Tab-separated table of C-alpha atoms and ligand atoms in Angstrom:
chain	number	residue	atom	x	y	z
G	1	MET	CA	-16.524	14.688	5.624
G	2	ALA	CA	-16.301	15.025	1.560
G	3	LYS	CA	-15.989	11.606	-0.200
G	4	LYS	CA	-13.099	10.316	-0.896
G	5	ILE	CA	-12.636	9.651	-4.665
G	6	ILE	CA	-11.930	6.357	-6.184
G	7	VAL	CA	-10.895	6.993	-10.187
G	8	GLY	CA	-10.085	3.689	-12.312
G	9	ASN	CA	-8.117	4.157	-15.443
G	10	TRP	CA	-8.576	1.392	-17.738
G	11	LYS	CA	-6.489	2.703	-20.575
G	12	MET	CA	-6.953	0.391	-23.444
G	13	ASN	CA	-8.646	-2.496	-22.272
G	14	PRO	CA	-10.647	-4.579	-21.364
G	15	LYS	CA	-11.474	-6.247	-24.864
G	16	SER	CA	-14.806	-6.443	-25.372
G	17	ALA	CA	-18.143	-4.528	-24.094
G	18	ARG	CA	-19.360	-7.375	-22.738
G	19	GLU	CA	-16.506	-7.816	-20.226
G	20	ALA	CA	-16.446	-3.903	-19.722
G	21	ASN	CA	-20.204	-4.461	-18.840
G	22	ASP	CA	-19.567	-6.988	-16.355
G	23	ILE	CA	-16.559	-5.914	-14.624
G	24	SER	CA	-18.176	-2.134	-14.078
G	25	GLU	CA	-21.608	-4.128	-12.794
G	26	LYS	CA	-19.375	-5.562	-9.893
G	27	ILE	CA	-17.518	-2.585	-9.334
G	28	PHE	CA	-20.545	-0.344	-9.020
G	29	ARG	CA	-22.657	-2.706	-7.179
G	30	GLY	CA	-19.860	-3.232	-4.509
G	31	ALA	CA	-19.097	0.411	-3.996
G	32	ARG	CA	-22.515	1.769	-4.059
G	33	LYS	CA	-22.640	0.610	-0.379
G	34	LEU	CA	-19.745	2.688	0.632
G	35	LYS	CA	-21.175	5.963	2.121
G	36	ASN	CA	-17.569	7.648	2.291
G	37	ILE	CA	-16.442	7.020	-0.936
G	38	SER	CA	-17.231	7.957	-4.831
G	39	ALA	CA	-16.162	5.217	-7.501
G	40	VAL	CA	-15.666	6.492	-11.231
G	41	ILE	CA	-15.003	4.595	-13.849
G	42	CYS	CA	-12.741	5.771	-16.759
G	43	PRO	CA	-13.236	3.290	-20.006
G	44	PRO	CA	-12.211	3.572	-23.233
G	45	ALA	CA	-14.522	5.679	-24.959
G	46	PRO	CA	-16.445	2.973	-27.128
G	47	PHE	CA	-17.920	1.613	-23.780
G	48	ILE	CA	-18.618	4.525	-22.322
G	49	SER	CA	-22.024	5.005	-23.325
G	50	LEU	CA	-22.822	1.341	-22.056
G	51	ILE	CA	-21.657	1.507	-18.414
G	52	LYS	CA	-24.109	2.540	-15.799
G	53	GLY	CA	-22.178	4.816	-13.103
G	54	VAL	CA	-20.021	7.242	-12.652
G	55	LEU	CA	-17.683	8.186	-15.660
G	56	GLY	CA	-14.996	9.704	-16.321
G	57	ALA	CA	-13.266	9.603	-19.504
G	58	GLN	CA	-9.424	9.193	-20.492
G	59	ASP	CA	-8.991	12.518	-23.089
G	60	VAL	CA	-10.667	14.791	-25.198
G	61	PHE	CA	-9.732	16.573	-28.126
G	62	TYR	CA	-9.821	20.399	-27.548
G	63	GLU	CA	-11.714	21.959	-30.356
G	64	LYS	CA	-15.892	22.173	-30.588
G	65	ASP	CA	-16.203	20.803	-33.285
G	66	GLY	CA	-15.069	19.523	-37.371
G	67	ALA	CA	-12.913	18.016	-39.424
G	68	TYR	CA	-10.917	16.252	-36.825
G	69	THR	CA	-10.964	12.499	-37.187
G	70	GLY	CA	-10.532	10.453	-34.398
G	71	GLY	CA	-11.381	13.354	-31.925
G	72	ILE	CA	-13.837	13.252	-29.101
G	73	SER	CA	-15.222	16.949	-27.960
G	74	ALA	CA	-16.108	17.427	-24.518
G	75	GLU	CA	-19.861	18.160	-25.371
G	76	MET	CA	-20.157	14.384	-26.960
G	77	LEU	CA	-18.618	13.730	-23.753
G	78	LYS	CA	-20.867	15.840	-21.648
G	79	SER	CA	-23.467	14.536	-23.623
G	80	LEU	CA	-22.974	11.002	-22.412
G	81	SER	CA	-23.613	11.871	-18.716
G	82	VAL	CA	-19.244	11.878	-18.562
G	83	ARG	CA	-18.189	13.941	-14.841
G	84	TYR	CA	-14.391	13.695	-15.245
G	85	VAL	CA	-11.770	13.833	-17.720
G	86	ILE	CA	-8.788	12.903	-17.310
G	87	VAL	CA	-6.131	15.322	-18.841
G	88	GLY	CA	-2.607	15.625	-19.097
G	89	HIS	CA	-1.825	11.656	-18.279
G	90	SER	CA	1.674	10.687	-18.765
G	91	GLU	CA	1.102	8.362	-21.442
G	92	ARG	CA	-1.021	11.115	-23.656
G	93	ARG	CA	1.752	13.513	-22.797
G	94	SER	CA	4.346	10.598	-24.254
G	95	ALA	CA	2.255	10.603	-27.004
G	96	GLY	CA	2.747	14.700	-27.699
G	97	ASP	CA	0.356	16.448	-25.497
G	98	THR	CA	2.396	19.234	-24.613
G	99	ASN	CA	1.309	21.351	-21.639
G	100	ASP	CA	-0.108	24.007	-24.205
G	101	ILE	CA	-2.391	20.595	-25.683
G	102	VAL	CA	-3.179	19.842	-22.027
G	103	ASN	CA	-4.162	23.653	-21.109
G	104	LYS	CA	-6.591	23.387	-24.262
G	105	LYS	CA	-8.290	20.635	-22.897
G	106	LEU	CA	-8.485	21.576	-19.037
G	107	LYS	CA	-10.379	24.711	-20.653
G	108	VAL	CA	-12.699	23.065	-22.883
G	109	VAL	CA	-13.787	20.542	-19.733
G	110	LEU	CA	-14.412	22.948	-17.511
G	111	ASN	CA	-16.495	25.282	-20.095
G	112	ALA	CA	-18.381	21.996	-20.618
G	113	LYS	CA	-19.173	22.016	-16.806
G	114	MET	CA	-17.273	18.483	-15.869
G	115	ALA	CA	-14.318	18.067	-13.775
G	116	PRO	CA	-10.993	17.788	-15.169
G	117	ILE	CA	-8.806	15.500	-13.751
G	118	LEU	CA	-5.297	16.960	-14.832
G	119	CYS	CA	-2.143	14.373	-14.199
G	120	VAL	CA	0.700	16.130	-12.822
G	121	GLY	CA	4.225	14.298	-11.618
G	122	GLU	CA	7.804	14.312	-12.771
G	123	LEU	CA	9.834	11.217	-14.695
G	124	THR	CA	12.472	10.567	-12.131
G	125	ARG	CA	13.812	12.379	-8.842
G	126	ASP	CA	16.797	13.838	-8.007
G	127	HIS	CA	18.084	14.866	-4.791
G	128	HIS	CA	17.636	18.356	-4.865
G	129	GLY	CA	14.241	18.432	-5.296
G	130	GLN	CA	14.121	19.625	-9.211
G	131	TYR	CA	11.225	17.563	-9.141
G	132	PHE	CA	8.841	19.818	-7.482
G	133	HIS	CA	9.837	22.801	-9.981
G	134	PHE	CA	8.577	20.196	-12.403
G	135	VAL	CA	5.420	19.773	-10.975
G	136	ARG	CA	5.201	23.632	-10.353
G	137	ASP	CA	5.446	24.162	-13.811
G	138	GLN	CA	3.144	21.239	-15.250
G	139	ILE	CA	0.450	23.232	-13.073
G	140	ARG	CA	0.995	26.626	-13.787
G	141	GLN	CA	0.984	26.293	-17.826
G	142	ALA	CA	-1.990	23.736	-17.166
G	143	LEU	CA	-4.000	26.904	-15.709
G	144	LYS	CA	-2.906	29.264	-17.802
G	145	ASN	CA	-5.512	31.835	-18.024
G	146	VAL	CA	-8.168	29.815	-16.336
G	147	SER	CA	-10.386	32.171	-14.611
G	148	LYS	CA	-9.074	32.005	-10.271
G	149	ASN	CA	-12.815	31.347	-9.369
G	150	ILE	CA	-13.218	27.996	-11.196
G	151	VAL	CA	-9.999	26.555	-10.365
G	152	HIS	CA	-11.390	24.715	-7.394
G	153	LYS	CA	-13.291	22.511	-9.696
G	154	ILE	CA	-9.969	21.185	-10.788
G	155	ILE	CA	-8.845	17.807	-9.341
G	156	LEU	CA	-5.271	17.271	-9.044
G	157	ALA	CA	-3.954	13.935	-9.912
G	158	TYR	CA	-0.149	13.453	-8.730
G	159	GLU	CA	1.514	10.769	-10.648
G	160	PRO	CA	5.322	10.249	-10.193
G	161	LEU	CA	6.140	8.290	-13.610
G	162	TRP	CA	8.968	6.567	-11.939
G	163	ALA	CA	6.096	5.138	-9.780
G	164	ILE	CA	3.463	4.057	-12.562
G	165	GLY	CA	2.712	1.064	-14.081
G	166	LYS	CA	4.429	-2.556	-14.233
G	167	ASN	CA	7.596	-1.175	-14.778
G	168	ALA	CA	7.521	1.096	-12.156
G	169	LYS	CA	10.789	1.574	-10.322
G	170	GLY	CA	9.345	2.197	-6.613
G	171	VAL	CA	6.522	3.067	-4.824
G	172	LEU	CA	5.794	5.785	-2.795
G	173	PRO	CA	6.223	6.121	0.514
G	174	GLY	CA	3.581	8.058	2.572
G	175	GLU	CA	5.364	10.761	4.033
G	176	GLU	CA	6.467	11.615	0.722
G	177	ALA	CA	2.953	11.950	-0.450
G	178	LEU	CA	1.922	14.300	2.035
G	179	HIS	CA	5.266	16.988	0.914
G	180	MET	CA	3.582	16.507	-2.604
G	181	ASN	CA	0.245	17.114	-1.403
G	182	ILE	CA	1.232	20.522	0.447
G	183	PHE	CA	3.455	21.691	-2.291
G	184	ILE	CA	0.678	21.230	-4.784
G	185	ARG	CA	-1.595	23.114	-2.542
G	186	LYS	CA	0.979	25.881	-1.933
G	187	VAL	CA	1.523	25.879	-6.329
G	188	ILE	CA	-2.566	26.513	-6.160
G	189	ALA	CA	-2.553	29.047	-2.906
G	190	ASP	CA	0.057	30.953	-5.268
G	191	ILE	CA	-2.539	30.893	-8.342
G	192	ALA	CA	-5.870	31.057	-6.704
G	193	GLY	CA	-5.751	31.993	-3.147
G	194	ALA	CA	-5.645	30.212	0.089
G	195	THR	CA	-9.504	29.014	0.261
G	196	THR	CA	-9.157	27.577	-3.410
G	197	ALA	CA	-5.834	25.770	-2.017
G	198	LYS	CA	-7.915	24.287	0.835
G	199	LYS	CA	-10.590	22.878	-0.907
G	200	ILE	CA	-9.407	21.615	-4.626
G	201	LYS	CA	-9.136	17.509	-4.080
G	202	VAL	CA	-5.723	15.904	-4.698
G	203	LEU	CA	-5.669	12.350	-5.895
G	204	TYR	CA	-2.648	9.937	-5.660
G	205	GLY	CA	-1.974	7.429	-8.745
G	206	GLY	CA	0.746	5.114	-9.578
G	207	SER	CA	0.759	1.703	-8.271
G	208	VAL	CA	-2.068	1.272	-5.667
G	209	ASP	CA	-3.048	-1.634	-4.980
G	210	ALA	CA	-5.510	-2.797	-1.580
G	211	LYS	CA	-2.238	-3.216	0.712
G	212	ASN	CA	-0.829	0.746	-0.245
G	213	ALA	CA	-4.109	2.329	-0.630
G	214	LYS	CA	-4.700	3.455	3.033
G	215	LYS	CA	-1.376	4.612	3.112
G	216	PHE	CA	-1.742	7.384	0.729
G	217	ILE	CA	-5.487	8.436	1.993
G	218	SER	CA	-3.980	8.420	5.732
G	219	ALA	CA	-0.383	9.503	5.739
G	220	GLY	CA	-0.328	11.358	2.435
G	221	LYS	CA	-3.792	12.805	3.197
G	222	MET	CA	-4.798	12.253	-0.108
G	223	ASP	CA	-8.786	13.314	-1.618
G	224	GLY	CA	-8.769	9.783	-3.183
G	225	LEU	CA	-6.805	7.966	-5.526
G	226	LEU	CA	-6.337	7.217	-9.418
G	227	VAL	CA	-5.999	3.665	-10.375
G	228	GLY	CA	-4.607	1.680	-13.036
G	229	ARG	CA	-3.975	-1.986	-13.607
G	230	GLU	CA	-5.924	-2.874	-10.143
G	231	SER	CA	-9.019	-0.570	-11.500
G	232	LEU	CA	-9.659	-3.848	-14.162
G	233	ASN	CA	-10.018	-6.628	-11.489
G	234	PRO	CA	-13.098	-6.048	-9.875
G	235	LYS	CA	-12.388	-7.880	-6.283
G	236	ASN	CA	-8.962	-5.659	-6.270
G	237	PHE	CA	-10.645	-2.900	-6.984
G	238	LEU	CA	-13.221	-2.975	-4.302
G	239	GLU	CA	-10.578	-3.776	-2.087
G	240	ILE	CA	-8.484	-0.583	-3.206
G	241	ILE	CA	-12.420	1.362	-2.413
G	242	LYS	CA	-13.263	-0.420	1.074
G	243	ASN	CA	-9.820	0.318	2.665
G	244	ALA	CA	-9.982	3.878	1.501
G	245	ASP	CA	-13.737	3.990	2.830
G	246	ALA	CA	-12.137	2.356	6.045
G	247	VAL	CA	-9.463	5.373	6.681
K	301	PEP	C1	-1.572	5.106	-14.438
K	301	PEP	O1	-1.114	4.994	-15.260
K	301	PEP	O2	-2.068	6.420	-14.111
K	301	PEP	C2	-1.975	4.440	-13.226
K	301	PEP	C3	-1.898	4.987	-11.781
K	301	PEP	O3	-1.445	3.341	-13.269
K	301	PEP	P1	-0.936	2.102	-12.242
K	301	PEP	O4	-2.135	2.201	-11.136
K	301	PEP	O5	-1.328	0.625	-13.325
K	301	PEP	O6	0.611	1.979	-11.850
């Protein structure tokens, strides 16, 4: 059985390198014992080189090098042994990342031989299922001109915006996670074929905690989870990981 991927997105936390070290050590020490899980931490960029464990980055810039103050290239991340890069997170999208920018970022990550974690998800739900079209459009645009035979390297993270963060309006029911999982695979099948659609990993993100983690993996048939707030608390994050391991 393929390992479930549980990704912690620390966002702009914690405050110090010492805390980052301490939290990550506890998480990786606990996660190492579990056979069915691959735990990944996406710390803020300044802490990446300090952390020993499977690493992801929260963002990337799409240019190779040059006069781009503050920019971090895919090659730089690769040189720090980063394996995963989040692209299209809703917080980056609301800071200006268009679908076109997400597409450029996704391509540089693939070119650098890392796995992009492509975040997609609707802002709100409607009764007519327009949100499915919205998600399909985000995926299609992000994958524009990506060679079909490398699409399986992309990890999709379904993150409905209304279910993310401390102002979340609700929690996604397990069967609705399953509907979206199936729908995302259908979109991928149309783009890159049925074999890729079966192979690709789909994660769920949005207010995941120790109580609901199992539901997304079992009822939602997700290949893993993308966790925000709870990934900064080693005890809670390990509880999520253990519950996902037990499914
Ligand atoms: C996120 O912002 O990607 C996220 C999943 O956050 P949280 O788990 O805090 O809802």
